[in-house]
Amino acid sequence: MRMHGTLNSTTFRNNTAPRELFIFGSADQPARPGDLPPYHAHGRAALANALDEGLMADEVAQILDGREIVDAFPVWRGETPSAYAARAVAEMFVAYLQ
């Protein structure tokens, strides 16, 4: 069983977490005032899955290289947030190893 008790959490409850990782959206699809950015749930699910799978916040930032998650790993039409998260994290690991 994997234990995360000794790792610093990078979730929204951690005030020291880098906030730029938690901004989701796409430059191609501007959000209307008051709306969540497009694919907000997809990006949030992918980030949570990446952190759960063992990537650290700084590693995710290095992989993204200043891009949003949904821009670096585009969402496929009709893809659910959970399906996107699994695919995007697999692609993140490939990018990280290259």
Coordinates of N, CA and C in Angstrom, one line a residue:
M1 N 0.8 -1.2 0.0 CA 0.0 0.0 0.0 C 0.9 1.2 0.0
R2 N 0.5 2.2 -0.8 CA 1.3 3.4 -0.9 C 0.9 4.4 0.1
M3 N 1.8 5.0 0.8 CA 1.5 5.9 1.9 C 2.1 7.3 1.5
H4 N 1.2 8.3 1.6 CA 1.6 9.7 1.2 C 1.8 10.6 2.4
G5 N 1.8 10.0 3.6 CA 1.9 10.8 4.8 C 3.1 11.6 4.9
T6 N 4.2 11.2 4.4 CA 5.4 11.9 4.5 C 5.7 13.0 3.4
L7 N 4.8 12.9 2.4 CA 4.9 13.9 1.3 C 4.2 15.2 1.6
N8 N 4.7 16.3 1.2 CA 3.9 17.5 1.3 C 2.8 17.5 0.3
S9 N 1.6 17.8 0.7 CA 0.5 17.8 -0.1 C 0.5 19.1 -1.0
T10 N 0.2 18.9 -2.3 CA 0.1 20.0 -3.2 C -1.3 20.3 -3.6
T11 N -2.3 19.9 -2.8 CA -3.7 20.2 -3.1 C -4.0 21.6 -2.7
F12 N -5.3 22.0 -2.9 CA -5.7 23.3 -2.6 C -5.7 23.6 -1.1
R13 N -5.6 22.6 -0.3 CA -5.5 22.9 1.2 C -4.1 23.3 1.6
N14 N -3.1 23.1 0.8 CA -1.8 23.5 1.1 C -1.5 24.9 0.6
N15 N -1.3 25.8 1.5 CA -1.1 27.2 1.1 C 0.3 27.5 0.5
T16 N 1.2 26.5 0.6 CA 2.5 26.7 0.0 C 2.6 26.1 -1.4
A17 N 1.5 25.5 -1.9 CA 1.5 24.9 -3.2 C 1.6 25.9 -4.3
P18 N 2.3 25.7 -5.3 CA 2.4 26.6 -6.4 C 1.0 26.8 -7.1
R19 N 0.5 28.0 -7.0 CA -0.8 28.3 -7.5 C -1.0 28.3 -9.0
E20 N 0.1 28.5 -9.7 CA 0.0 28.5 -11.2 C -0.4 27.2 -11.8
L21 N -0.2 26.1 -11.0 CA -0.6 24.8 -11.5 C -2.1 24.6 -11.4
F22 N -2.8 25.4 -10.7 CA -4.2 25.2 -10.4 C -5.1 26.2 -11.3
I23 N -4.5 26.7 -12.3 CA -5.3 27.6 -13.2 C -5.5 26.8 -14.5
F24 N -6.8 26.5 -14.7 CA -7.1 25.6 -15.9 C -7.9 26.4 -16.9
G25 N -7.7 26.0 -18.1 CA -8.5 26.6 -19.2 C -7.6 26.5 -20.4
S26 N -8.1 27.1 -21.5 CA -7.4 27.1 -22.7 C -7.4 28.5 -23.3
A27 N -6.3 28.9 -23.9 CA -6.2 30.2 -24.5 C -7.1 30.2 -25.8
D28 N -7.4 29.1 -26.3 CA -8.2 29.0 -27.5 C -9.7 29.2 -27.3
Q29 N -10.1 29.0 -26.0 CA -11.5 29.1 -25.7 C -11.7 30.0 -24.5
P30 N -11.8 31.4 -24.7 CA -11.9 32.3 -23.5 C -13.2 32.0 -22.8
A31 N -13.1 32.1 -21.5 CA -14.3 31.9 -20.6 C -15.1 33.2 -20.5
R32 N -16.4 33.1 -20.4 CA -17.2 34.3 -20.2 C -17.1 34.7 -18.7
P33 N -17.3 36.0 -18.4 CA -17.2 36.4 -17.0 C -18.2 35.6 -16.1
G34 N -17.6 35.1 -15.0 CA -18.4 34.3 -14.1 C -18.4 32.8 -14.3
D35 N -18.0 32.4 -15.5 CA -17.9 31.0 -15.8 C -16.6 30.4 -15.5
L36 N -16.6 29.1 -15.2 CA -15.3 28.4 -15.1 C -14.7 28.3 -16.4
P37 N -13.4 28.2 -16.5 CA -12.7 28.0 -17.8 C -13.2 26.7 -18.5
P38 N -13.1 26.7 -19.8 CA -13.5 25.4 -20.5 C -12.6 24.3 -20.0
Y39 N -13.1 23.1 -19.8 CA -12.4 21.9 -19.4 C -11.8 22.1 -18.0
H40 N -12.3 22.9 -17.2 CA -11.8 23.1 -15.8 C -11.8 21.7 -15.1
A41 N -12.9 21.0 -15.2 CA -12.9 19.7 -14.5 C -11.9 18.7 -15.0
H42 N -11.7 18.8 -16.3 CA -10.7 17.9 -16.9 C -9.3 18.2 -16.4
G43 N -8.9 19.5 -16.4 CA -7.6 19.9 -15.9 C -7.4 19.6 -14.5
R44 N -8.4 19.8 -13.7 CA -8.4 19.5 -12.3 C -8.2 18.0 -12.0
A45 N -9.0 17.2 -12.7 CA -8.8 15.8 -12.6 C -7.5 15.3 -13.0
A46 N -6.9 15.8 -14.1 CA -5.6 15.4 -14.5 C -4.5 15.8 -13.5
L47 N -4.6 17.0 -13.0 CA -3.6 17.4 -12.0 C -3.7 16.5 -10.7
A48 N -4.9 16.3 -10.2 CA -5.1 15.4 -9.0 C -4.5 14.0 -9.3
N49 N -4.8 13.5 -10.5 CA -4.4 12.1 -10.8 C -2.8 12.1 -10.9
A50 N -2.2 13.1 -11.5 CA -0.8 13.2 -11.7 C -0.1 13.2 -10.3
L51 N -0.7 14.0 -9.4 CA -0.1 14.0 -8.0 C -0.3 12.7 -7.3
D52 N -1.5 12.1 -7.5 CA -1.7 10.8 -6.8 C -0.8 9.7 -7.4
E53 N -0.4 9.8 -8.6 CA 0.4 8.8 -9.2 C 1.9 9.0 -8.9
G54 N 2.2 10.1 -8.2 CA 3.6 10.2 -7.8 C 4.4 11.3 -8.4
L55 N 3.8 12.1 -9.3 CA 4.5 13.2 -9.9 C 4.5 14.3 -8.8
M56 N 5.5 15.1 -8.7 CA 5.6 16.2 -7.7 C 5.1 17.5 -8.5
A57 N 4.7 18.5 -7.8 CA 4.2 19.7 -8.4 C 5.2 20.3 -9.3
D58 N 6.5 20.3 -8.9 CA 7.5 20.9 -9.7 C 7.8 20.1 -10.9
E59 N 7.6 18.8 -10.9 CA 7.8 18.0 -12.1 C 6.7 18.2 -13.1
V60 N 5.4 18.4 -12.5 CA 4.3 18.7 -13.4 C 4.6 20.1 -14.1
A61 N 5.0 21.1 -13.3 CA 5.3 22.4 -13.9 C 6.4 22.3 -14.9
Q62 N 7.4 21.5 -14.7 CA 8.5 21.3 -15.7 C 7.9 20.6 -17.0
I63 N 7.0 19.7 -16.9 CA 6.4 19.0 -18.0 C 5.6 20.0 -18.8
L64 N 4.8 20.8 -18.1 CA 3.9 21.7 -18.7 C 4.6 22.9 -19.4
D65 N 5.8 23.3 -18.8 CA 6.6 24.4 -19.4 C 5.8 25.6 -19.6
G66 N 5.0 26.0 -18.6 CA 4.2 27.3 -18.7 C 2.9 27.2 -19.4
R67 N 2.6 26.0 -19.9 CA 1.3 25.8 -20.6 C 0.2 25.3 -19.6
E68 N -1.0 25.4 -19.9 CA -2.1 24.8 -19.1 C -2.1 23.3 -19.5
I69 N -2.6 22.5 -18.5 CA -2.7 21.0 -18.8 C -3.5 20.7 -20.0
V70 N -4.6 21.4 -20.2 CA -5.5 21.1 -21.3 C -4.9 21.6 -22.6
D71 N -4.0 22.5 -22.6 CA -3.3 22.9 -23.8 C -2.2 22.0 -24.2
A72 N -1.4 21.5 -23.1 CA -0.3 20.6 -23.4 C -0.8 19.3 -23.8
F73 N -1.9 18.8 -23.3 CA -2.5 17.5 -23.6 C -4.0 17.8 -23.9
P74 N -4.3 18.1 -25.1 CA -5.7 18.5 -25.5 C -6.7 17.4 -25.1
V75 N -7.9 17.9 -24.8 CA -9.0 17.0 -24.4 C -9.6 16.5 -25.7
W76 N -9.9 15.3 -25.8 CA -10.6 14.7 -27.0 C -12.1 14.9 -26.9
R77 N -12.7 15.1 -28.0 CA -14.2 15.4 -28.0 C -14.9 14.2 -27.3
G78 N -15.8 14.6 -26.4 CA -16.6 13.6 -25.7 C -15.9 12.9 -24.5
E79 N -14.6 13.3 -24.3 CA -13.8 12.6 -23.2 C -14.3 13.1 -21.9
T80 N -14.5 12.1 -21.0 CA -14.9 12.5 -19.6 C -13.7 12.9 -18.8
P81 N -13.9 13.7 -17.7 CA -12.7 14.1 -17.0 C -11.9 13.0 -16.4
S82 N -12.5 11.9 -16.0 CA -11.7 10.8 -15.5 C -10.9 10.1 -16.6
A83 N -11.5 9.9 -17.8 CA -10.8 9.3 -18.9 C -9.7 10.2 -19.4
Y84 N -9.9 11.5 -19.4 CA -8.9 12.4 -19.8 C -7.7 12.4 -18.8
A85 N -8.1 12.4 -17.5 CA -7.0 12.4 -16.5 C -6.1 11.2 -16.6
A86 N -6.7 10.0 -16.9 CA -5.8 8.8 -17.0 C -4.9 8.9 -18.3
R87 N -5.5 9.4 -19.4 CA -4.7 9.5 -20.6 C -3.7 10.6 -20.5
A88 N -4.0 11.8 -19.9 CA -3.1 12.9 -19.8 C -2.0 12.6 -18.9
V89 N -2.2 11.9 -17.8 CA -1.1 11.5 -16.9 C -0.2 10.5 -17.5
A90 N -0.7 9.6 -18.3 CA 0.1 8.6 -19.0 C 1.0 9.4 -20.0
E91 N 0.5 10.4 -20.7 CA 1.3 11.2 -21.6 C 2.3 12.1 -20.8
M92 N 1.9 12.5 -19.6 CA 2.8 13.3 -18.8 C 4.1 12.5 -18.4
F93 N 3.8 11.2 -18.0 CA 4.9 10.4 -17.7 C 5.9 10.1 -18.9
V94 N 5.3 10.0 -20.1 CA 6.1 9.8 -21.3 C 6.9 11.1 -21.5
A95 N 6.3 12.2 -21.4 CA 7.0 13.5 -21.6 C 8.1 13.7 -20.5
Y96 N 7.8 13.3 -19.3 CA 8.8 13.4 -18.2 C 10.0 12.5 -18.5
L97 N 9.8 11.3 -19.0 CA 10.9 10.4 -19.2 C 11.8 10.8 -20.5
Q98 N 11.2 11.6 -21.3 CA 12.0 12.0 -22.5 C 12.9 13.1 -22.2

